[in-house]
Short mmCIF file of C-alpha atoms in Angstrom, two decimals:
data_model
loop_
_atom_site.label_atom_id
_atom_site.label_comp_id
_atom_site.label_asym_id
_atom_site.label_seq_id
_atom_site.Cartn_x
_atom_site.Cartn_y
_atom_site.Cartn_z
CA UNK A 205 215.78 57.61 88.93
CA UNK A 206 212.30 59.15 88.18
CA UNK A 207 211.05 60.61 91.85
CA UNK A 208 208.36 59.03 94.51
CA UNK A 209 204.78 60.35 93.93
CA UNK A 210 202.92 60.39 97.04
CA UNK A 211 200.29 57.08 96.33
CA UNK A 212 197.80 55.34 98.17
CA UNK A 213 199.57 52.10 98.71
CA UNK A 214 196.69 48.85 99.41
CA UNK A 215 198.54 45.02 100.20
CA UNK A 216 196.16 42.61 99.81
CA UNK A 217 196.96 39.12 100.69
CA UNK A 218 198.68 36.27 103.80
CA UNK A 219 199.68 38.43 106.56
CA UNK A 220 203.14 37.29 107.03
CA UNK A 221 203.38 38.04 102.74
CA UNK A 222 201.92 41.53 103.02
CA UNK A 223 204.45 42.82 106.27
CA UNK A 224 206.83 41.35 104.16
CA UNK A 225 206.17 42.61 100.69
CA UNK A 226 205.54 45.75 103.08
CA UNK A 227 209.26 45.52 104.27
CA UNK A 228 210.53 45.07 101.49
CA UNK A 229 208.49 48.77 99.61
CA UNK A 230 209.36 50.87 103.06
CA UNK A 231 212.97 50.36 102.19
CA UNK A 232 212.57 50.89 98.06
CA UNK A 233 210.37 53.72 99.08
CA UNK A 234 213.27 55.38 101.32
CA UNK A 235 214.91 56.43 97.61
CA UNK A 236 215.91 60.44 98.10
CA UNK A 237 215.32 62.16 94.27
CA UNK A 238 218.31 64.04 93.12
CA UNK A 239 219.41 67.03 94.00
CA UNK A 240 217.54 67.23 96.38
CA UNK A 241 218.72 67.58 100.74
CA UNK A 242 217.72 65.40 102.90
CA UNK A 243 216.76 67.56 105.33
CA UNK A 244 214.95 69.46 102.70
CA UNK A 245 210.61 69.40 104.00
CA UNK A 246 208.30 68.24 101.53
CA UNK A 247 206.10 70.91 100.67
CA UNK A 248 203.29 68.70 99.84
CA UNK A 249 203.31 67.52 103.85
CA UNK A 250 204.77 70.72 105.41
CA UNK A 251 202.39 70.96 108.84
CA UNK A 252 201.91 74.03 110.57
CA UNK A 253 201.72 74.68 114.44
CA UNK A 254 197.57 74.41 114.49
CA UNK A 255 197.76 71.44 112.64
CA UNK A 256 201.27 69.98 115.28
CA UNK A 257 198.75 70.95 118.20
CA UNK A 258 195.85 68.98 117.32
CA UNK A 259 197.66 65.55 115.93
CA UNK A 260 199.51 65.75 119.47
CA UNK A 261 196.59 65.69 121.22
CA UNK A 262 194.83 63.14 118.81
CA UNK A 263 197.66 60.70 119.27
CA UNK A 264 197.61 61.25 122.69
CA UNK A 265 193.88 60.29 123.56
CA UNK A 266 194.47 57.01 121.13
CA UNK A 267 197.86 56.23 123.72
CA UNK A 268 195.00 56.84 126.77
CA UNK A 269 193.08 54.46 125.56
CA UNK A 270 194.92 51.72 124.63
CA UNK A 271 196.91 52.00 127.86
CA UNK A 272 195.54 50.92 131.21
CA UNK A 273 195.27 53.36 133.56
CA UNK A 274 197.53 53.24 136.84
CA UNK A 275 195.02 53.46 139.19
CA UNK A 276 194.30 50.70 141.39
CA UNK A 277 190.65 49.95 142.47
CA UNK A 278 189.09 48.21 145.50
CA UNK A 279 187.91 45.39 143.86
CA UNK A 280 191.56 44.77 142.03
CA UNK A 281 193.09 41.28 143.36
CA UNK A 282 190.48 41.28 145.80
CA UNK A 283 188.39 37.37 146.47
CA UNK A 284 185.11 36.72 145.78
CA UNK A 285 185.06 34.55 149.18
CA UNK A 286 181.47 34.48 148.85
CA UNK A 287 182.06 32.83 144.68
CA UNK A 288 183.65 29.54 146.37
CA UNK A 289 180.10 28.56 148.66
CA UNK A 290 177.85 25.65 147.79
CA UNK A 291 174.18 27.99 146.85
CA UNK A 292 172.93 29.85 145.30
CA UNK A 293 171.73 32.35 147.64
CA UNK A 294 172.24 36.36 147.12
CA UNK A 295 174.82 37.83 148.89
CA UNK A 296 173.52 39.87 151.30
CA UNK A 297 171.35 36.46 152.46
CA UNK A 298 174.22 34.47 153.00
CA UNK A 299 176.63 37.48 154.61
CA UNK A 300 174.26 37.39 157.73
CA UNK A 301 172.86 34.25 158.20
CA UNK A 302 176.50 33.26 158.08
CA UNK A 303 177.44 35.79 160.97
CA UNK A 304 173.94 34.91 162.85
CA UNK A 305 175.47 30.80 162.13
CA UNK A 306 179.07 32.11 164.65
CA UNK A 307 176.68 34.23 166.41
CA UNK A 308 174.51 30.67 168.36
CA UNK A 309 177.54 28.42 167.82
CA UNK A 310 179.54 30.55 170.17
CA UNK A 311 176.56 31.49 172.67
CA UNK A 312 176.57 27.53 172.23
CA UNK A 313 179.87 26.95 174.53
CA UNK A 314 179.26 30.06 176.29
CA UNK A 315 178.17 33.42 176.38
CA UNK A 316 179.29 34.35 179.54
CA UNK A 317 182.13 35.72 178.57
CA UNK A 318 183.90 37.57 175.58
CA UNK A 319 186.49 36.34 176.07
CA UNK A 320 186.14 33.14 175.84
CA UNK A 321 187.78 31.11 173.17
CA UNK A 322 186.00 28.01 172.99
CA UNK A 323 183.10 29.48 170.94
CA UNK A 324 184.82 30.56 168.57
CA UNK A 325 187.36 27.96 168.08
CA UNK A 326 183.92 25.90 167.77
CA UNK A 327 182.12 28.61 165.22
CA UNK A 328 185.58 28.44 163.70
CA UNK A 329 185.77 24.41 162.78
CA UNK A 330 182.19 24.57 161.48
CA UNK A 331 182.37 27.26 159.78
CA UNK A 332 184.88 25.24 157.27
CA UNK A 333 183.21 22.64 157.10
CA UNK A 334 179.73 24.09 155.49
CA UNK A 335 181.92 25.72 152.84
CA UNK A 336 182.55 22.60 151.64
CA UNK A 337 179.18 20.43 152.12
CA UNK A 338 176.00 22.79 150.85
CA UNK A 339 174.08 20.71 153.25
CA UNK A 340 175.68 21.85 156.20
CA UNK A 341 175.34 24.57 154.89
CA UNK A 342 171.52 25.20 153.98
CA UNK A 343 170.66 23.35 157.73
CA UNK A 344 173.08 25.39 159.86
CA UNK A 345 171.22 28.48 157.41
CA UNK A 346 167.86 27.30 157.70
CA UNK A 347 168.36 26.93 162.57
CA UNK A 348 170.17 30.24 162.36
CA UNK A 349 166.85 32.05 161.47
CA UNK A 350 164.39 30.27 163.51
CA UNK A 351 167.26 30.59 166.57
CA UNK A 352 167.24 34.73 165.79
CA UNK A 353 162.98 34.25 164.80
CA UNK A 354 163.22 33.59 168.88
CA UNK A 355 165.96 34.99 169.73
CA UNK A 356 163.94 38.55 168.33
CA UNK A 357 160.55 37.43 169.98
CA UNK A 358 158.96 37.26 166.00
CA UNK A 359 156.15 34.97 164.92
CA UNK A 360 156.20 35.12 161.15
CA UNK A 361 157.48 32.38 159.33
CA UNK A 362 159.15 34.17 156.19
CA UNK A 363 159.38 32.50 152.83
CA UNK A 364 162.64 32.64 152.58
CA UNK A 365 163.32 30.36 155.75
CA UNK A 366 160.92 28.07 154.83
CA UNK A 367 162.51 28.00 151.37
CA UNK A 368 166.09 27.36 153.47
CA UNK A 369 165.21 24.70 155.19
CA UNK A 370 163.38 22.68 152.49
CA UNK A 371 166.87 23.03 150.37
CA UNK A 372 168.96 21.37 153.40
CA UNK A 373 166.15 18.60 154.27
CA UNK A 374 165.84 17.94 150.17
CA UNK A 375 169.52 17.81 149.73
CA UNK A 376 169.83 15.55 152.97
CA UNK A 377 167.77 12.89 152.07
CA UNK A 378 170.64 12.72 148.56
CA UNK A 379 173.41 11.91 151.19
CA UNK A 380 171.19 9.58 153.38
CA UNK A 381 170.94 7.29 149.79
CA UNK A 382 174.47 6.98 149.71
CA UNK A 383 175.91 4.57 152.37
CA UNK A 384 179.27 6.31 152.11
CA UNK A 385 178.12 9.82 152.43
CA UNK A 386 175.64 9.03 155.35
CA UNK A 387 178.22 8.27 158.21
CA UNK A 388 180.24 11.74 157.70
CA UNK A 389 180.38 14.65 160.96
CA UNK A 390 179.30 17.70 158.38
CA UNK A 391 175.95 15.61 157.49
CA UNK A 392 175.63 14.95 161.42
CA UNK A 393 175.62 18.54 162.39
CA UNK A 394 173.80 19.03 159.33
CA UNK A 395 170.65 16.61 161.53
CA UNK A 396 171.41 18.32 164.34
CA UNK A 397 170.96 21.69 163.13
CA UNK A 398 167.04 20.36 161.04
CA UNK A 399 167.15 18.26 164.59
CA UNK A 400 166.68 20.27 166.95
CA UNK A 401 165.37 23.11 165.79
CA UNK A 402 161.36 21.05 164.23
CA UNK A 403 159.33 24.71 165.16
CA UNK A 404 158.63 27.07 168.45
CA UNK A 405 157.35 26.91 171.85
CA UNK A 406 154.78 28.67 173.38
CA UNK A 407 155.86 30.08 176.49
CA UNK A 408 153.36 29.79 179.58
CA UNK A 409 151.29 32.92 179.52
CA UNK A 410 150.55 34.06 182.98
CA UNK A 411 152.68 34.11 186.53
CA UNK A 412 155.84 32.07 186.39
CA UNK A 413 158.57 30.96 189.01
CA UNK A 414 161.35 33.23 189.66
CA UNK A 415 164.78 31.38 187.70
CA UNK A 416 168.34 32.28 188.21
CA UNK A 417 171.25 33.86 185.79
CA UNK A 418 172.23 30.93 184.18
CA UNK A 419 168.32 30.32 181.94
CA UNK A 420 170.81 32.57 179.20
CA UNK A 421 173.90 29.65 180.10
CA UNK A 422 173.87 28.60 175.93
CA UNK A 423 171.49 30.32 175.67
CA UNK A 424 168.63 27.52 177.16
CA UNK A 425 166.45 30.44 176.93
CA UNK A 426 166.02 30.14 173.36
CA UNK A 427 167.34 26.26 172.55
CA UNK A 428 164.77 25.33 175.70
CA UNK A 429 161.38 26.15 173.03
CA UNK A 430 162.76 24.72 169.67
CA UNK A 431 160.84 21.50 169.59
CA UNK A 432 162.66 18.87 167.98
CA UNK A 433 161.91 16.59 165.11
CA UNK A 434 161.44 13.25 165.80
CA UNK A 435 162.85 11.79 162.73
CA UNK A 436 165.27 13.73 162.54
CA UNK A 437 166.61 12.78 165.94
CA UNK A 438 166.07 9.39 165.61
CA UNK A 439 168.20 9.59 162.19
CA UNK A 440 171.17 11.29 164.39
CA UNK A 441 171.12 8.21 166.52
CA UNK A 442 171.11 5.78 164.34
CA UNK A 443 174.29 7.47 162.56
CA UNK A 444 176.42 8.22 165.62
CA UNK A 445 175.71 4.68 166.12
CA UNK A 446 177.26 4.25 162.12
CA UNK A 447 179.45 6.58 163.29
CA UNK A 448 181.36 4.40 166.51
CA UNK A 449 179.10 6.82 169.20
CA UNK A 450 179.68 10.34 169.78
CA UNK A 451 182.83 10.03 171.84
CA UNK A 452 184.57 9.41 167.74
CA UNK A 453 183.82 12.70 166.75
CA UNK A 454 186.85 14.37 166.13
CA UNK A 455 185.81 18.40 165.56
CA UNK A 456 186.07 20.09 168.47
CA UNK A 457 183.46 20.66 169.95
CA UNK A 458 180.87 18.84 168.38
CA UNK A 459 180.51 16.32 170.24
CA UNK A 460 179.77 18.45 173.52
CA UNK A 461 176.99 20.70 171.77
CA UNK A 462 175.17 17.67 170.75
CA UNK A 463 175.65 15.18 174.42
CA UNK A 464 173.82 19.43 175.27
CA UNK A 465 171.09 19.07 173.18
CA UNK A 466 169.36 15.44 174.47
CA UNK A 467 170.75 17.08 177.59
CA UNK A 468 167.35 19.80 177.31
CA UNK A 469 165.42 17.35 175.57
CA UNK A 470 165.52 14.63 177.45
CA UNK A 471 164.95 17.48 181.11
CA UNK A 472 162.00 19.17 178.75
CA UNK A 473 160.88 15.58 178.32
CA UNK A 474 161.76 14.62 182.35
CA UNK A 475 163.18 11.20 180.84
CA UNK A 476 166.83 9.60 181.09
CA UNK A 477 169.88 10.76 178.77
CA UNK A 478 170.44 8.70 175.48
CA UNK A 479 173.97 9.96 175.44
CA UNK A 480 176.97 9.98 177.64
CA UNK A 481 178.43 12.82 179.20
CA UNK A 482 181.35 14.57 177.11
CA UNK A 483 182.69 18.19 178.92
CA UNK A 484 184.33 20.39 176.87
CA UNK A 485 187.56 20.83 179.76
CA UNK A 486 189.41 18.78 182.69
CA UNK A 487 188.88 21.62 185.37
CA UNK A 488 185.97 21.29 186.30
CA UNK A 489 186.22 17.98 189.04
CA UNK A 490 188.68 18.17 191.86
CA UNK A 491 189.13 13.77 192.66
CA UNK A 492 185.25 13.63 192.25
CA UNK A 493 183.45 16.59 193.07
CA UNK A 494 182.98 19.63 191.34
CA UNK A 495 185.62 21.51 191.25
CA UNK A 496 184.75 24.67 194.08
CA UNK A 497 187.52 26.46 196.05
CA UNK A 498 187.19 26.08 200.23
CA UNK A 499 187.51 30.55 199.63
CA UNK A 500 183.85 30.30 197.71
CA UNK A 501 182.19 27.65 199.85
CA UNK A 502 182.90 29.74 203.41
CA UNK A 503 182.07 32.94 200.58
CA UNK A 504 178.74 30.82 200.35
CA UNK A 505 178.41 30.13 203.94
CA UNK A 506 177.87 33.25 205.30
CA UNK A 507 174.40 33.73 203.49
CA UNK A 508 173.84 29.69 202.48
CA UNK A 509 173.91 28.51 205.63
CA UNK A 510 173.48 24.28 205.86
CA UNK A 511 173.13 24.02 202.25
CA UNK A 512 171.66 19.89 202.10
CA UNK A 513 173.01 18.43 205.39
CA UNK A 514 169.31 18.43 206.18
CA UNK A 515 169.21 14.97 204.14
CA UNK A 516 171.40 13.30 205.59
CA UNK A 517 169.18 13.14 208.57
CA UNK A 518 166.61 11.90 206.54
CA UNK A 519 169.24 8.82 205.54
CA UNK A 520 171.65 8.89 207.59
CA UNK A 521 173.42 5.36 207.08
CA UNK A 522 171.95 4.79 203.66
CA UNK A 523 171.79 0.39 202.28
CA UNK A 524 170.22 1.35 198.85
CA UNK A 525 172.47 2.04 195.50
CA UNK A 526 169.33 4.14 194.09
CA UNK A 527 170.02 6.12 197.42
CA UNK A 528 173.32 6.73 197.58
CA UNK A 529 172.79 7.80 193.86
CA UNK A 530 170.01 10.03 194.82
CA UNK A 531 172.72 11.65 197.58
CA UNK A 532 176.13 11.76 195.40
CA UNK A 533 173.70 14.11 193.21
CA UNK A 534 172.50 16.29 195.69
CA UNK A 535 176.30 17.22 196.60
CA UNK A 536 177.20 17.89 193.13
CA UNK A 537 173.53 20.63 193.41
CA UNK A 538 174.34 21.67 196.67
CA UNK A 539 178.37 22.46 194.86
CA UNK A 540 176.81 24.20 191.98
CA UNK A 541 174.78 26.10 194.10
CA UNK A 542 177.65 27.84 195.66
CA UNK A 543 179.24 28.48 192.32
CA UNK A 544 175.58 30.13 191.72
CA UNK A 545 174.88 32.15 194.98
CA UNK A 546 178.70 33.88 194.84
CA UNK A 547 178.64 34.96 190.92
CA UNK A 548 175.08 36.23 192.17
CA UNK A 549 176.73 38.11 194.65
CA UNK A 550 179.74 39.10 192.64
CA UNK A 551 182.45 37.09 194.38
CA UNK A 552 182.85 34.09 192.19
CA UNK A 553 187.10 33.54 191.74
CA UNK A 554 187.61 33.72 188.31
CA UNK A 555 187.79 30.16 185.94
CA UNK A 556 186.72 30.38 182.52
CA UNK A 557 183.70 30.52 181.74
CA UNK A 558 183.23 27.19 179.46
CA UNK A 559 184.33 25.55 182.79
CA UNK A 560 181.00 26.73 183.93
CA UNK A 561 179.10 25.09 181.09
CA UNK A 562 180.89 22.16 182.49
CA UNK A 563 180.16 22.07 185.57
CA UNK A 564 176.54 23.18 185.12
CA UNK A 565 176.06 20.46 182.50
CA UNK A 566 177.80 17.85 184.63
CA UNK A 567 175.28 18.27 187.28
CA UNK A 568 172.40 18.46 184.81
CA UNK A 569 173.03 15.22 183.96
CA UNK A 570 173.98 13.17 186.67
CA UNK A 571 170.55 14.49 188.05
CA UNK A 572 168.98 12.94 184.97
CA UNK A 573 170.02 10.05 184.41
CA UNK A 574 169.43 8.63 187.88
CA UNK A 575 166.26 5.94 187.74
CA UNK A 576 163.31 7.02 188.18
CA UNK A 577 160.71 4.50 191.19
CA UNK A 578 159.25 2.72 188.02
CA UNK A 579 162.72 1.63 186.41
CA UNK A 580 164.21 0.99 190.41
CA UNK A 581 161.19 -1.59 190.76
CA UNK A 582 161.39 -3.05 187.46
CA UNK A 583 165.09 -4.76 188.20
CA UNK A 584 164.57 -6.10 191.18
CA UNK A 585 161.82 -6.71 194.07
CA UNK A 586 162.63 -4.96 197.32
CA UNK A 587 161.05 -1.52 197.50
CA UNK A 588 162.56 1.29 196.99
CA UNK A 589 162.72 4.23 200.05
CA UNK A 590 158.80 5.88 200.45
CA UNK A 591 160.09 9.63 199.70
CA UNK A 592 162.34 8.27 196.53
CA UNK A 593 160.69 9.36 194.08
CA UNK A 594 159.20 12.32 195.28
CA UNK A 595 162.81 14.05 196.44
CA UNK A 596 163.89 13.24 192.99
CA UNK A 597 161.42 15.13 191.39
CA UNK A 598 161.66 17.77 193.99
CA UNK A 599 165.67 17.67 192.74
CA UNK A 600 164.04 18.06 189.55
CA UNK A 601 162.54 20.78 190.45
CA UNK A 602 165.22 22.38 192.44
CA UNK A 603 167.37 22.56 189.24
CA UNK A 604 164.38 24.10 186.62
CA UNK A 605 165.15 27.23 189.01
CA UNK A 606 168.21 27.23 189.46
CA UNK A 607 171.23 25.37 187.93
CA UNK A 608 169.25 24.37 184.77
CA UNK A 609 165.98 27.39 184.50
CA UNK A 610 164.88 25.73 181.74
CA UNK A 611 162.13 28.33 180.08
CA UNK A 612 158.45 27.79 181.63
CA UNK A 613 157.31 26.33 177.81
CA UNK A 614 153.77 24.96 178.22
CA UNK A 615 153.10 21.68 179.25
CA UNK A 616 156.54 21.22 181.34
CA UNK A 617 156.16 22.59 184.64
CA UNK A 618 152.31 21.46 184.52
CA UNK A 619 153.66 18.22 183.09
CA UNK A 620 156.38 18.14 186.59
CA UNK A 621 154.00 18.91 188.86
CA UNK A 622 151.47 15.85 188.27
CA UNK A 623 154.33 13.78 188.36
CA UNK A 624 155.69 15.43 191.95
CA UNK A 625 151.86 15.01 193.43
CA UNK A 626 151.87 11.61 191.91
CA UNK A 627 155.25 11.01 193.77
CA UNK A 628 153.33 11.87 197.19
CA UNK A 629 149.73 11.34 196.78
CA UNK A 630 151.86 6.69 196.69
CA UNK A 631 153.28 7.50 199.93
CA UNK A 632 150.35 5.84 201.52
CA UNK A 633 151.88 7.25 204.97
CA UNK A 634 150.55 9.92 206.97
CA UNK A 635 152.39 13.03 208.76
CA UNK A 636 151.81 12.36 211.62
CA UNK A 637 153.09 8.45 211.35
CA UNK A 638 156.33 10.22 209.91
CA UNK A 639 160.01 10.54 211.83
CA UNK A 640 160.74 14.50 212.08
CA UNK A 641 163.58 14.53 209.48
CA UNK A 642 160.54 13.58 206.92
CA UNK A 643 158.04 16.21 208.21
CA UNK A 644 160.49 18.86 207.09
CA UNK A 645 162.10 17.10 203.65
CA UNK A 646 157.97 16.89 203.33
CA UNK A 647 158.54 20.29 204.10
CA UNK A 648 160.93 20.89 201.05
CA UNK A 649 158.94 18.64 199.07
CA UNK A 650 155.94 20.19 198.24
CA UNK A 651 157.58 24.08 198.86
CA UNK A 652 159.25 23.21 195.76
CA UNK A 653 156.13 21.73 194.47
CA UNK A 654 153.69 25.14 195.51
CA UNK A 655 156.88 26.83 194.02
CA UNK A 656 157.01 25.30 190.08
CA UNK A 657 152.92 25.59 190.06
CA UNK A 658 152.75 29.64 190.08
CA UNK A 659 150.03 29.93 187.69
CA UNK A 660 148.84 26.87 187.52
CA UNK A 661 146.02 24.66 188.92
CA UNK A 662 148.14 22.45 190.40
CA UNK A 663 149.62 24.90 193.46
CA UNK A 664 146.19 25.11 195.54
CA UNK A 665 147.14 21.04 195.78
CA UNK A 666 150.07 21.73 197.31
CA UNK A 667 149.16 24.93 199.42
CA UNK A 668 146.40 22.43 200.77
CA UNK A 669 148.89 19.74 201.88
CA UNK A 670 151.85 22.33 203.19
CA UNK A 671 148.57 23.57 205.69
CA UNK A 672 148.78 20.23 208.18
CA UNK A 673 152.39 19.61 207.31
CA UNK A 674 153.51 23.64 208.69
CA UNK A 675 151.51 22.39 211.58
CA UNK A 676 152.68 18.99 212.73
CA UNK A 677 155.90 21.23 212.97
CA UNK A 678 155.08 24.28 214.27
CA UNK A 679 155.68 26.67 211.55
CA UNK A 680 154.95 29.78 213.19
CA UNK A 681 157.01 32.23 210.86
CA UNK A 682 158.63 32.87 207.64
CA UNK A 683 161.95 33.29 208.84
CA UNK A 684 161.58 29.82 210.81
CA UNK A 685 160.08 28.46 207.02
CA UNK A 686 162.90 29.28 205.82
CA UNK A 687 165.69 27.62 208.28
CA UNK A 688 163.81 24.66 207.89
CA UNK A 689 164.18 24.52 203.39
CA UNK A 690 168.16 26.20 203.90
CA UNK A 691 168.65 22.22 205.25
CA UNK A 692 168.26 21.03 201.91
CA UNK A 693 168.08 22.65 198.27
CA UNK A 694 166.79 26.29 199.03
CA UNK A 695 168.67 29.27 196.74
CA UNK A 696 167.27 32.88 198.33
CA UNK A 697 168.36 34.13 195.97
CA UNK A 698 166.27 33.26 193.46
CA UNK A 699 163.80 31.89 195.79
CA UNK A 700 162.64 34.17 198.27
CA UNK A 701 159.97 35.68 197.30
CA UNK A 702 158.16 32.55 195.53
CA UNK A 703 158.06 30.49 199.60
CA UNK A 704 156.96 34.08 201.34
CA UNK A 705 153.42 33.89 198.81
CA UNK A 706 153.95 30.42 199.16
CA UNK A 707 154.02 30.56 203.56
CA UNK A 708 150.88 33.36 202.65
CA UNK A 709 149.31 31.68 200.85
CA UNK A 710 149.28 28.64 203.43
CA UNK A 711 148.81 30.94 206.57
CA UNK A 712 145.32 32.47 204.30
CA UNK A 713 144.39 28.99 204.22
CA UNK A 714 144.59 28.84 207.50
CA UNK A 715 142.57 31.85 208.41
CA UNK A 716 140.33 30.14 206.00
CA UNK A 717 139.86 26.15 207.16
CA UNK A 718 138.76 27.93 210.83
CA UNK A 719 136.28 30.29 209.93
CA UNK A 720 134.07 28.01 208.43
CA UNK A 721 134.63 25.06 211.16
CA UNK A 722 133.26 27.49 213.23
CA UNK A 723 130.32 28.28 211.08
#
């Protein structure tokens, strides 16, 4: 057999045929020549030590390039959750707005304690729906942007905020065209987000009355400034009716927050509420009264004294249904004033933070559900009590100071002071002709009117009307006047300084009037 020479083998044809031919050629080519040991080195293929080292390095480099690195990177096997969201906004924007939205949802329930579990639970349910619904996602982010703009006291309209709002409105319009997808809870919340965040209302400049610490509960100091979009709110009412009522909403916390939105809007407009009261828990009531312990009442008695006890002297035996409803609301307002006073003094009984939210909203909802004088006279022929309307409006004024401290947006306190002034002018009864108990209540009504109209032109009228009332009652010191006020609804920790300013203005008026009379 002839020895095999080193030749270049070129293979052409199909891959399977090439592999087979190459295998056969390999086996045939491995036959050794005669008189040659299989262990004898081939002089043509002799490798030096230097060449061996270089070839090893080259083979190692090729193997390293082909083999995956054993190192584990931080982004290996990590799911990009933002890629699944129904939005094309940058990840940084979405991350920030989702965080802000969660904070908004938590504070919609309560922001009294960081240990609250109801707020985070509500935020979790809404965010879970938003990741599957682009309408809710964009509406939620639009409302969060407006919320943060108010919280940060910025008056700029950012282009991104306008873009997100426009996208939310467009997507919502597409959903509303389909009756099958219109009345879903995700769309209902999207309408709530767009309806109750139309634009930012202006805060009144100048001096304003003092308010209790509850002005930040549920971020009322921010939501109270947001003016509604009437078109979206009207659509919300229709969606709730299509669903069968607000009590048919199954998402935990959503019905309660919708009722809260209707509550602060009815308080802003001084009208009756549309939505019923839906509590977060069942702990806020005991029997038919607020859940206030005996210890809390005893603690507050040392500072509050005879709170709300003078109303029974004005109406000792009320037979009118409107008066009965008013007195029940006054009793609830007095109970919650006890809670507020104990919180201010740091002697409160531990209770779930959401319980404070339920109690506050329950009292305010009952107050705003009372009939006005016009509504009473329209449904019956018998006239209402001559001081009913003035007392009802004075209770609203007290609520804006202590219970439901609404931010002093432009027009709110002006409208309340004007209505209270009109109700007092329509009484058609002089101070001298009224019983003593009614004159004392007139003192309380006028004082609250003067307090809420601090910094307004209407304040001068209330000061003028207070002068003959104080003369009739023989009030010649602030201590005497405050004792009379405490018999009705009055919280000294909140309104003592403002009340003292009212007393000083009346005394100044009393000194000016005799001086002009002598001239």
